[in-house]
Amino acid sequence: MAILECKDLKKRYGPTEALRGVSFNLEPGRITGLLGPNGSGKTTFIKLTAGLLVQTSGMLKVCGMEPGRKTKALVSYLPERLDLPLWMKVEAVLDYFRSFYKDFDRDRAADMLEGLGVPLDKPIRALSKGTREKVRLICCMCRKAKLYLLDEPVGGVDPATRDFILRTIIANFDPEAAVLISTHLIGDVEKVLDDVIFLDKGLVKLQSSVDAIRQERGCDVDTLFREVFRC
Amino acid sequence: MLGKMLGHEFKATGRIMLPLLLGEAALAVLSYFAVRFYNTMPLLLTVLARIAIGAFILASVALCFAVLILSILRFRDNVLGDQGYLVNTLPVGVSSIILSKLFVAVFWLLLAAATLAASVLLVTGQQGFNAVRLSVEGFLSLTDAEFQAVFLEMVLEGAGLVLLSLNAAYLSFYAAMAMGYGFATHKTFWSFVSYVVMGMILNYFSGTLINLAATGWEYVGRLDLDSTLSTLTQWRMAAAAVAASQLVKALVFYFVTHLSLKYRLNLE
Amino acid sequence: MDWSFRPDRPIYIQIAEGFRTSVATGELQPGDKLKSTKELAAWAGVSPNAMERALGELQSEGLIEDRGPEGRFVAGQGAAEDIRWAMAAQEVDGLVKRMGALGFGKAEIIRLVEEAE
């Protein structure tokens, strides 16, 4: 069964139509990039899938169910913004995740944090921006979810952190789960992707495997992206 | 689910509320000593004593506002702010989110009221304590068991009404914010507008019930201590009317909050 | 292994090539145990699917042995040698073609090779 299915998905905010009829499926065992310029509807799509928004029309299903309480237990969402309370200690954050998510592997998360040298008894406030994001990423990836939604995971971080983030995503790969990474900076992320979906002004412009693009067009996704979205 | 949310809510809010309440209690203790030993103090210490008592009064007033404001801000920041990304994607029902915030907010308000009462009683010292003791003793000796039972019922029902009204009040704030924050810009402005508009609509439609409550309270105002039986019926009518009107308000505000969080959630 | 991938070919093909080169140069010895697919993918910074596809190709070529629960191993000496010679032949064919386009015959190429550093 497809992990995510959407058909003719539309979302309107007042006068603006953020999504104008998006249709695609995500199969388990694939890492997919949702690529598009700012304002193309990537974040809207991810929020719909995460259950933070309700669509104006169209079908959206996660593991055969409409987004709701049950799907939230199966979806691990990494938002663009940091959503951790700044006053909470790192170990308390781990306890919080374990408390609500049955599939959260607290020990593995603690090990990873210790490996990074992150003190568990410090509040989030006391950590640097990059470290905070690593903590949040670890909380996201140390779950055994069916769908991982990563919204701009490598935007605005230094190269070392970016490498860590990508390596963590790879190391957490689960052939029974799907990973959706949304970004407008392709760069090094491309090597990690199996498939890409180009989103332009709320519509799917292209859907292909990375291998097919390289084989058939003789260029990488980054180059194709610049071509397709040239102003 | 609700239990888990309640636990986390207490932990998160307690770290601010408990120090506040302990601070108030500490100032009360300080003021108690300041009052008690004022006459036997050296001049320098009387200055400090007056500062302590002044601080206690200020803190007591501030506490009333602080408890309310903190609970409102808690809802706003945790559900409608950046933390909303975390809270609204938890595998819990929207009802758990709303009710956990509501019950904990009401709890702190009641605890703060109790702390305030105890503090005032402590600082007014022997006189305050005696005044209370005399009132209670006088009441018990001048009235018969039947009246006391009626009075007890009225007190309990009154407490229930206060509890219900507190829930309705907090829900009105939550609903206003949930509505207001659904707008893209000027969220605070729209929250105020929502609050006023919802209040006006509810008062208009619950007019019948309010009138009932008003007439009910009128009867209560003309309470005649010697004829408790008829007064009791009047009180019950009034209480029922107020309860019904507050319940309707609470339910309406709850549903507005619930639906807004489900369909109008608009995190940045 | 090569970390800088060219943009004009699928990643898994380049991973396989890099692997073959490592075997040919002796960087990877026959009998060396390979890490798990996920570990290799993380190390190379690529999708595990791409790594798995590359390993699958190398396996069907006979360069890698899959011993099930024991893991994957670089194949015996014979296969490595074959690869070495095959890559060398490819290089030389390419060289002859390119030099031919510049107008050099085989005898001249051999003389240039002997004079080269």
Short mmCIF file of C-alpha atoms in Angstrom, two decimals, chain A:
data_model
loop_
_atom_site.label_atom_id
_atom_site.label_comp_id
_atom_site.label_asym_id
_atom_site.label_seq_id
_atom_site.Cartn_x
_atom_site.Cartn_y
_atom_site.Cartn_z
CA MET A 1 0.00 0.00 0.00
CA ALA A 2 1.25 3.46 -0.81
CA ILE A 3 2.33 5.41 2.24
CA LEU A 4 0.89 8.63 0.88
CA GLU A 5 -1.75 9.14 -1.76
CA CYS A 6 -3.12 12.43 -2.98
CA LYS A 7 -5.41 13.18 -5.87
CA ASP A 8 -6.38 16.60 -7.17
CA LEU A 9 -5.44 18.14 -3.83
CA LYS A 10 -6.35 21.81 -3.53
CA LYS A 11 -5.81 24.31 -0.74
CA ARG A 12 -6.96 27.86 -0.82
CA TYR A 13 -6.16 30.64 1.65
CA GLY A 14 -8.68 33.37 0.98
CA PRO A 15 -7.82 34.68 -2.47
CA THR A 16 -4.63 32.62 -2.86
CA GLU A 17 -4.62 29.07 -4.15
CA ALA A 18 -1.56 27.45 -2.61
CA LEU A 19 -2.23 24.02 -4.12
CA ARG A 20 -4.17 23.77 -7.36
CA GLY A 21 -4.66 20.08 -7.88
CA VAL A 22 -1.72 17.97 -6.72
CA SER A 23 -1.71 14.24 -7.43
CA PHE A 24 1.02 11.74 -6.62
CA ASN A 25 1.79 8.69 -4.49
CA LEU A 26 4.71 7.90 -2.23
CA GLU A 27 5.74 4.27 -1.97
CA PRO A 28 7.59 2.77 0.99
CA GLY A 29 11.37 2.41 0.83
CA ARG A 30 11.96 5.55 -1.23
CA ILE A 31 13.41 8.92 -0.31
CA THR A 32 11.61 11.61 -2.28
CA GLY A 33 12.50 15.25 -2.70
CA LEU A 34 9.68 17.77 -2.93
CA LEU A 35 11.42 20.54 -4.81
CA GLY A 36 10.24 23.98 -5.80
CA PRO A 37 10.88 27.66 -5.29
CA ASN A 38 9.53 29.54 -2.28
CA GLY A 39 5.79 29.89 -2.51
CA SER A 40 5.30 26.83 -4.70
CA GLY A 41 3.15 25.11 -2.08
CA LYS A 42 5.68 22.68 -0.56
CA THR A 43 5.11 23.72 3.04
CA THR A 44 1.33 23.81 2.52
CA PHE A 45 1.44 20.25 1.22
CA ILE A 46 3.55 19.06 4.12
CA LYS A 47 1.29 20.77 6.67
CA LEU A 48 -1.74 19.11 5.07
CA THR A 49 -0.07 15.72 5.35
CA ALA A 50 1.03 16.40 8.93
CA GLY A 51 -2.54 17.22 9.89
CA LEU A 52 -1.99 20.91 10.60
CA LEU A 53 -4.26 22.02 7.78
CA VAL A 54 -7.40 20.72 6.13
CA GLN A 55 -7.60 20.77 2.36
CA THR A 56 -10.14 22.82 0.44
CA SER A 57 -10.86 19.84 -1.82
CA GLY A 58 -9.26 16.68 -3.12
CA MET A 59 -8.08 13.40 -1.63
CA LEU A 60 -5.19 12.98 0.76
CA LYS A 61 -4.49 9.74 2.57
CA VAL A 62 -1.65 8.55 4.76
CA CYS A 63 -1.46 4.75 4.99
CA GLY A 64 -5.00 4.65 3.67
CA MET A 65 -6.40 7.05 6.28
CA GLU A 66 -7.23 10.72 6.18
CA PRO A 67 -4.88 12.87 8.24
CA GLY A 68 -5.99 12.81 11.85
CA ARG A 69 -5.04 11.47 15.25
CA LYS A 70 -4.24 7.99 13.93
CA THR A 71 -2.01 9.19 11.11
CA LYS A 72 -0.15 11.56 13.43
CA ALA A 73 1.10 8.49 15.27
CA LEU A 74 2.52 7.18 11.98
CA VAL A 75 4.00 10.43 10.71
CA SER A 76 7.24 11.94 11.98
CA TYR A 77 7.33 15.61 11.13
CA LEU A 78 10.32 17.93 11.21
CA PRO A 79 9.04 21.49 10.78
CA GLU A 80 11.10 24.31 9.35
CA ARG A 81 10.78 26.23 12.61
CA LEU A 82 12.02 25.00 15.92
CA ASP A 83 9.01 23.88 17.91
CA LEU A 84 10.72 22.79 21.12
CA PRO A 85 10.03 24.78 24.31
CA LEU A 86 13.23 26.67 25.03
CA TRP A 87 13.02 26.09 28.76
CA MET A 88 12.85 22.30 28.46
CA LYS A 89 15.95 20.26 29.21
CA VAL A 90 17.16 17.95 26.47
CA GLU A 91 16.39 14.84 28.52
CA ALA A 92 12.90 16.21 29.20
CA VAL A 93 12.39 16.61 25.46
CA LEU A 94 13.29 12.95 24.99
CA ASP A 95 10.86 11.99 27.74
CA TYR A 96 8.17 14.10 26.07
CA PHE A 97 8.62 12.31 22.75
CA ARG A 98 8.66 8.91 24.41
CA SER A 99 5.53 9.82 26.32
CA PHE A 100 3.48 10.53 23.20
CA TYR A 101 5.06 8.40 20.51
CA LYS A 102 5.10 4.67 21.14
CA ASP A 103 7.62 4.15 18.34
CA PHE A 104 10.18 6.60 19.78
CA ASP A 105 13.51 4.97 20.60
CA ARG A 106 14.66 7.10 23.54
CA ASP A 107 17.85 5.12 24.14
CA ARG A 108 19.01 5.47 20.57
CA ALA A 109 18.25 9.20 20.66
CA ALA A 110 20.19 9.61 23.91
CA ASP A 111 23.13 7.67 22.45
CA MET A 112 23.19 9.83 19.34
CA LEU A 113 23.09 13.00 21.41
CA GLU A 114 25.86 11.77 23.67
CA GLY A 115 27.88 10.91 20.59
CA LEU A 116 27.52 14.53 19.52
CA GLY A 117 28.51 15.79 22.93
CA VAL A 118 25.16 17.39 23.63
CA PRO A 119 24.62 17.70 27.42
CA LEU A 120 21.30 16.11 28.28
CA ASP A 121 20.69 18.22 31.36
CA LYS A 122 20.89 21.60 29.62
CA PRO A 123 17.78 23.48 28.46
CA ILE A 124 17.26 23.97 24.74
CA ARG A 125 17.80 27.68 25.30
CA ALA A 126 21.43 27.00 26.26
CA LEU A 127 22.27 25.24 22.99
CA SER A 128 23.46 26.83 19.77
CA LYS A 129 21.07 27.06 16.83
CA GLY A 130 22.77 24.20 15.01
CA THR A 131 22.69 21.97 18.07
CA ARG A 132 19.02 22.70 18.68
CA GLU A 133 18.23 21.61 15.15
CA LYS A 134 20.26 18.45 15.56
CA VAL A 135 18.34 17.62 18.73
CA ARG A 136 15.06 18.14 16.93
CA LEU A 137 16.21 16.07 13.95
CA ILE A 138 17.27 13.23 16.22
CA CYS A 139 13.87 13.28 17.89
CA CYS A 140 12.27 13.10 14.45
CA MET A 141 14.46 10.31 13.09
CA CYS A 142 14.57 8.12 16.20
CA ARG A 143 11.03 7.06 15.60
CA LYS A 144 9.88 4.07 13.63
CA ALA A 145 7.31 6.00 11.62
CA LYS A 146 5.78 5.14 8.26
CA LEU A 147 6.21 8.60 6.81
CA TYR A 148 8.91 11.13 7.57
CA LEU A 149 8.17 14.70 6.56
CA LEU A 150 11.21 16.96 6.61
CA ASP A 151 10.51 20.60 5.78
CA GLU A 152 13.71 22.35 4.70
CA PRO A 153 15.95 20.25 6.96
CA VAL A 154 19.23 21.65 5.63
CA GLY A 155 18.34 25.27 5.04
CA GLY A 156 20.56 27.75 6.84
CA VAL A 157 22.94 25.30 8.51
CA ASP A 158 26.69 24.98 8.17
CA PRO A 159 28.11 22.21 5.93
CA ALA A 160 29.12 19.99 8.84
CA THR A 161 25.61 20.09 10.28
CA ARG A 162 24.18 19.48 6.83
CA ASP A 163 26.35 16.37 6.44
CA PHE A 164 25.22 15.16 9.83
CA ILE A 165 21.58 15.69 8.91
CA LEU A 166 21.88 13.83 5.61
CA ARG A 167 23.86 10.99 7.18
CA THR A 168 21.25 10.67 9.91
CA ILE A 169 18.47 10.48 7.32
CA ILE A 170 20.37 7.76 5.45
CA ALA A 171 21.21 5.79 8.59
CA ASN A 172 17.56 5.81 9.60
CA PHE A 173 16.38 4.42 6.26
CA ASP A 174 13.54 1.95 6.61
CA PRO A 175 12.37 -0.01 3.55
CA GLU A 176 8.84 0.05 4.95
CA ALA A 177 8.71 3.81 5.36
CA ALA A 178 8.69 6.76 2.98
CA VAL A 179 10.73 9.92 3.42
CA LEU A 180 9.66 13.25 1.93
CA ILE A 181 12.24 16.03 2.02
CA SER A 182 11.05 19.44 0.93
CA THR A 183 13.66 21.97 -0.06
CA HIS A 184 14.45 24.76 -2.48
CA LEU A 185 18.22 24.19 -2.25
CA ILE A 186 19.01 20.91 -3.95
CA GLY A 187 22.80 20.73 -3.87
CA ASP A 188 24.08 17.87 -1.76
CA VAL A 189 20.58 16.67 -0.93
CA GLU A 190 20.26 15.21 -4.41
CA LYS A 191 22.64 12.33 -3.67
CA VAL A 192 20.30 11.15 -0.96
CA LEU A 193 17.16 11.26 -3.08
CA ASP A 194 15.67 8.38 -5.03
CA ASP A 195 12.82 10.35 -6.58
CA VAL A 196 11.98 14.00 -7.06
CA ILE A 197 8.75 15.93 -7.49
CA PHE A 198 8.93 19.46 -8.86
CA LEU A 199 6.21 21.69 -7.47
CA ASP A 200 5.50 24.96 -9.23
CA LYS A 201 2.77 27.37 -8.11
CA GLY A 202 0.70 24.63 -6.54
CA LEU A 203 0.98 22.07 -9.33
CA VAL A 204 3.23 19.09 -9.96
CA LYS A 205 5.47 20.02 -12.85
CA LEU A 206 7.58 16.88 -12.93
CA GLN A 207 7.80 13.56 -11.14
CA SER A 208 10.72 11.25 -11.81
CA SER A 209 13.47 9.16 -10.30
CA VAL A 210 16.84 10.84 -9.98
CA ASP A 211 18.43 8.04 -11.99
CA ALA A 212 16.02 8.62 -14.89
CA ILE A 213 16.78 12.33 -15.00
CA ARG A 214 20.52 11.75 -15.07
CA GLN A 215 20.27 8.91 -17.58
CA GLU A 216 17.80 10.52 -19.96
CA ARG A 217 18.80 14.15 -19.75
CA GLY A 218 22.47 13.82 -18.95
CA CYS A 219 22.27 16.42 -16.20
CA ASP A 220 21.72 16.37 -12.48
CA VAL A 221 18.54 17.42 -10.73
CA ASP A 222 20.08 20.72 -9.61
CA THR A 223 20.73 21.72 -13.23
CA LEU A 224 17.30 20.58 -14.37
CA PHE A 225 15.73 22.50 -11.52
CA ARG A 226 17.46 25.72 -12.52
CA GLU A 227 16.33 25.18 -16.10
CA VAL A 228 12.73 24.46 -15.22
CA PHE A 229 12.42 27.32 -12.74
CA ARG A 230 14.42 29.91 -14.62
CA CYS A 231 12.84 33.32 -14.03
#
